Protein backbone atom coordinates (compact mmCIF):
# COMPACT_ATOMS: atom_id res chain seq x y z
CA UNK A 1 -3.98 -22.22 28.40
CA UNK A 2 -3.78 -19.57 31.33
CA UNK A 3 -0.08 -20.96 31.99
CA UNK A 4 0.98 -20.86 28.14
CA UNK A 5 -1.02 -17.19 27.77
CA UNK A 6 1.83 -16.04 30.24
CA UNK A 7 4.54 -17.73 28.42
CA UNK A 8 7.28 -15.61 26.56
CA UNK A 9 6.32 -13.60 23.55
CA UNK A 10 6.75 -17.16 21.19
CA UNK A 11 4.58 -19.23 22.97
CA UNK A 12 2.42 -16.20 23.03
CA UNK A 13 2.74 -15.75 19.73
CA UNK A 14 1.84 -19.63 18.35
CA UNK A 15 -1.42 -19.35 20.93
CA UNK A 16 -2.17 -16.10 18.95
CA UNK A 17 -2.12 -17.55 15.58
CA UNK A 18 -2.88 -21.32 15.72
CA UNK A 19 -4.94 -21.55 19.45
CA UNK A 20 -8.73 -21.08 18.38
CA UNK A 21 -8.97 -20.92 22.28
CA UNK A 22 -6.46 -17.90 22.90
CA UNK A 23 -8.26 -15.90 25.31
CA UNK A 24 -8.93 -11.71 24.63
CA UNK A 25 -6.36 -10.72 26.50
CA UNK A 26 -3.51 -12.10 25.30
CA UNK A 27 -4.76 -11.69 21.88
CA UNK A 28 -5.16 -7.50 22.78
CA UNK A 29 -1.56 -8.27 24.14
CA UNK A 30 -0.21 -9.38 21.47
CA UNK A 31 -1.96 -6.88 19.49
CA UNK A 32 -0.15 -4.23 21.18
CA UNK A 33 3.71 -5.51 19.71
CA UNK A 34 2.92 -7.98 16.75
CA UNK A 35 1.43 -6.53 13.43
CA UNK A 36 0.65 -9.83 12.02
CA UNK A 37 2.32 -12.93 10.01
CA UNK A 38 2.46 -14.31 6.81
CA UNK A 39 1.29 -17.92 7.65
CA UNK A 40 -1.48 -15.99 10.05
CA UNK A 41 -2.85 -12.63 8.08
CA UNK A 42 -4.99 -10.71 10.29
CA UNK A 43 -4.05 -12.59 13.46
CA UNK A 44 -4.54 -11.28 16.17
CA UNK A 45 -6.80 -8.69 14.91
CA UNK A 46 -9.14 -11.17 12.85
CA UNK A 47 -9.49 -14.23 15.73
CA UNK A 48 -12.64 -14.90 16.59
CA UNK A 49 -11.77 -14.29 20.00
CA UNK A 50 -10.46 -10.67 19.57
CA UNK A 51 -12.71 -8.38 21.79
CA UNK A 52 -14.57 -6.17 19.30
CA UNK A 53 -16.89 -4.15 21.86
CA UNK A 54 -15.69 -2.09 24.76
CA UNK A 55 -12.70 -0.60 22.61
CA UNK A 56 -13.32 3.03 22.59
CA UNK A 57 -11.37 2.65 26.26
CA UNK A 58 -8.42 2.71 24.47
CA UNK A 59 -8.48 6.09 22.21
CA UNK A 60 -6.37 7.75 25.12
CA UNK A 61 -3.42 4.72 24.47
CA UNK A 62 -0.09 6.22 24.12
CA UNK A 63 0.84 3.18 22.00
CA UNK A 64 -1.00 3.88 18.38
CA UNK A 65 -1.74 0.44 17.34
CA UNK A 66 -3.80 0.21 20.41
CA UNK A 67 -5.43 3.71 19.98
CA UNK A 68 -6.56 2.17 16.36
CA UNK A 69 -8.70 0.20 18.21
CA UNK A 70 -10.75 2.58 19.45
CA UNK A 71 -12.34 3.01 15.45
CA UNK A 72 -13.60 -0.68 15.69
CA UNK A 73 -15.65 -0.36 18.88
CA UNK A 74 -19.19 -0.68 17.22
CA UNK A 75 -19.71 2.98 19.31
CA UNK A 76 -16.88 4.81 17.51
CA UNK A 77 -17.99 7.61 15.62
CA UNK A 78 -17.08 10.68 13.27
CA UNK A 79 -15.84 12.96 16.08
CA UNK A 80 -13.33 10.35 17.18
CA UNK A 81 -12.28 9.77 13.32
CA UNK A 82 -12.04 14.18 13.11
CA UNK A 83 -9.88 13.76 16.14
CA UNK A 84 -7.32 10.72 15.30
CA UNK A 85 -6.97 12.43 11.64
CA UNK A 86 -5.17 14.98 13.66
CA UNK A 87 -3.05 12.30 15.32
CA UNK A 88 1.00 12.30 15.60
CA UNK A 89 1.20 8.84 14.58
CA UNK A 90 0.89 8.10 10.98
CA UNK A 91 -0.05 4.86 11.26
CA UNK A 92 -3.35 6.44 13.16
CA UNK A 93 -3.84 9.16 10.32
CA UNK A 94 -3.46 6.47 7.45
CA UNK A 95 -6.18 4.15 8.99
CA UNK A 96 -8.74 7.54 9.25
CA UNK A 97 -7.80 8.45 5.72
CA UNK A 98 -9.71 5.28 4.47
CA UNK A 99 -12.83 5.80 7.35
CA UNK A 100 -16.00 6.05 6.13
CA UNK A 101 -16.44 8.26 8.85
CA UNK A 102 -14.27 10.87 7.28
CA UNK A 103 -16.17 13.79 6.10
CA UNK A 104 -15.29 15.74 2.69
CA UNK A 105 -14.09 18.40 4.81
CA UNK A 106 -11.53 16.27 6.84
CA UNK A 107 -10.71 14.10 3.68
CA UNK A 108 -9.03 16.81 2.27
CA UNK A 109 -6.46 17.11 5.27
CA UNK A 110 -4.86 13.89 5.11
CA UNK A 111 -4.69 14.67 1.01
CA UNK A 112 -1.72 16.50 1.84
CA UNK A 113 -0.23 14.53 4.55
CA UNK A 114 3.57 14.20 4.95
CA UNK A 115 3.59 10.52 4.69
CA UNK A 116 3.25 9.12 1.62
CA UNK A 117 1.27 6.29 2.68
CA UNK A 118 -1.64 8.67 4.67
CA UNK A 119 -1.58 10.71 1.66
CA UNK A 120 -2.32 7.64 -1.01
CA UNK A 121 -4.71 6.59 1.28
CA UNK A 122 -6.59 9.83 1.45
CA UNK A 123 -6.32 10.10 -2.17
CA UNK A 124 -8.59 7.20 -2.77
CA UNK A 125 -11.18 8.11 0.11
CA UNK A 126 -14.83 8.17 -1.57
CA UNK A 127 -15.48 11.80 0.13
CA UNK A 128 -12.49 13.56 -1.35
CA UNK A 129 -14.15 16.99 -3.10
CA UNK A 130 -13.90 16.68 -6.60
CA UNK A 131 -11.97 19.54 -7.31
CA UNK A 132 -9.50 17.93 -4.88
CA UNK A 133 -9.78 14.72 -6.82
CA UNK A 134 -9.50 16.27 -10.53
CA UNK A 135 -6.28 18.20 -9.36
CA UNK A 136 -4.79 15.04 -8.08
CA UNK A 137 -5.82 13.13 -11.77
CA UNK A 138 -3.78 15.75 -13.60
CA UNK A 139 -0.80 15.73 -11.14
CA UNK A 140 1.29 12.92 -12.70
CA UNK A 141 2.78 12.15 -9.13
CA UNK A 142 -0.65 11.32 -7.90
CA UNK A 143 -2.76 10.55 -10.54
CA UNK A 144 -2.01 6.55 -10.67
CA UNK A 145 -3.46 6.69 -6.95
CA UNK A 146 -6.10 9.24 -7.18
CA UNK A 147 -7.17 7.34 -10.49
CA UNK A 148 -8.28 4.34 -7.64
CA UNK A 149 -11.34 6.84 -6.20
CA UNK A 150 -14.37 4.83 -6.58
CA UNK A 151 -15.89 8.42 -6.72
CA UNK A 152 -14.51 9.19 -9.54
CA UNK A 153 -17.60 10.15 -11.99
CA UNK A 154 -18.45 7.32 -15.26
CA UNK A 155 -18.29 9.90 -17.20
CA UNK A 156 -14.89 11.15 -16.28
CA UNK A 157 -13.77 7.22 -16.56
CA UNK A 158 -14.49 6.97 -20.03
CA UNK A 159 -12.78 10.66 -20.62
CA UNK A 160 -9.60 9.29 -18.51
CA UNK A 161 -9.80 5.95 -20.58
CA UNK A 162 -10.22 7.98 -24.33
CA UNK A 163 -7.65 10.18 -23.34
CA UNK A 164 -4.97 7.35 -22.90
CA UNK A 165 -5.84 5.52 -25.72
CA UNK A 166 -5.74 9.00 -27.64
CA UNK A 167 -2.48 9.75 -25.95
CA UNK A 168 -0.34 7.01 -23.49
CA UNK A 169 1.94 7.23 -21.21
CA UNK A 170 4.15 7.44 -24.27
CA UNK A 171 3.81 11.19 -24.33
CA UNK A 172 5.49 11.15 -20.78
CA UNK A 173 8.17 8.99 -21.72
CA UNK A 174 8.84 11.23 -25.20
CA UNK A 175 9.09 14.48 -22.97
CA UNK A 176 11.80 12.99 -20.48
CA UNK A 177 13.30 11.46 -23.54
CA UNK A 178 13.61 15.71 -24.74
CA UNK A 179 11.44 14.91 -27.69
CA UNK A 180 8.59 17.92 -28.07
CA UNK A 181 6.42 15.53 -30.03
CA UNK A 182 6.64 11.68 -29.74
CA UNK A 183 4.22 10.94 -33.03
């Protein structure tokens, strides 16, 4: 195993996915270059062997798949979420925009992200501020997303759900058509 867990990145790779004896570090090795497979989801991430303590050594990393790792230590906390929502690296900033860590305050940051796939991600968070949230359900660019919130009120479900029976996406449609009233 020791010889193979020094092999090329291949042989690395196989042990990764198929070797329920692939030791830590070549599986935070991996982790490093590989973002997972299709025959292997979550590998290396979700091997049992994966290290999932001692992890907050590597918020510093320059590389930001391995900084990620720092918000599965079991010690990570909201000041370390506050920080990497501030992060360069998108990839960093669209992991923190679905933290439960992330307070209403900082929710409302990555909202307006310039990546497209922080900003979905934010718009779904359970701690956006509702006035946030309701702006977002009447923007038709990111109402489909927003519309995902699981803190979206009952009562505001029901409202969203009358109004496009009342009125569906038809309307939309009618008024890029040119048509002032589709009915």
């Amino acid at each position: 195993m020791d010889l193979l867990a020094h092999d090329d990145r291949v042989v690395r790779l196989f042990l990764t996915e198929s070797c329920e004896a692939a030791p830590a570090s070549l599986l935070l090795d991996v982790w490093s270059w590989w973002s997972g497979s299709f025959s292997f989801p979550g590998r290396p991430h979700n091997h049992p062997n994966f290290p999932r303590h001692d992890l907050l050594r590597f918020a510093e990393a320059p590389d930001p798949c391995t900084r990620l790792l720092a918000l599965d230590d079991p010690g990570s906390c909201a000041a370390l979420v506050e920080r990497f929502s501030r992060d360069p690296d998108a990839q960093v900033r669209g992991r923190v925009a679905s933290d439960p860590w992330l307070s209403s305050d900082s929710a409302v940051r990555p909202a307006d992200d310039a990546d497209h796939g922080v900003r979905h991600s934010a718009w779904r968070h359970p701690a956006l501020p509702p006035e946030v949230l309701t702006t977002l359900l009447l923007d038709e660019h990111s109402a489909e997303v927003a519309a995902q919130n699981p803190s979206i009120p009952m009562t505001a479900m029901h409202r969203m759900i009358g109004l496009s029976v009342a009125c569906p996406w038809s309307v939309r449609d009618a008024r890029q058509r040119g048509e002032t009233d589709p009915h």
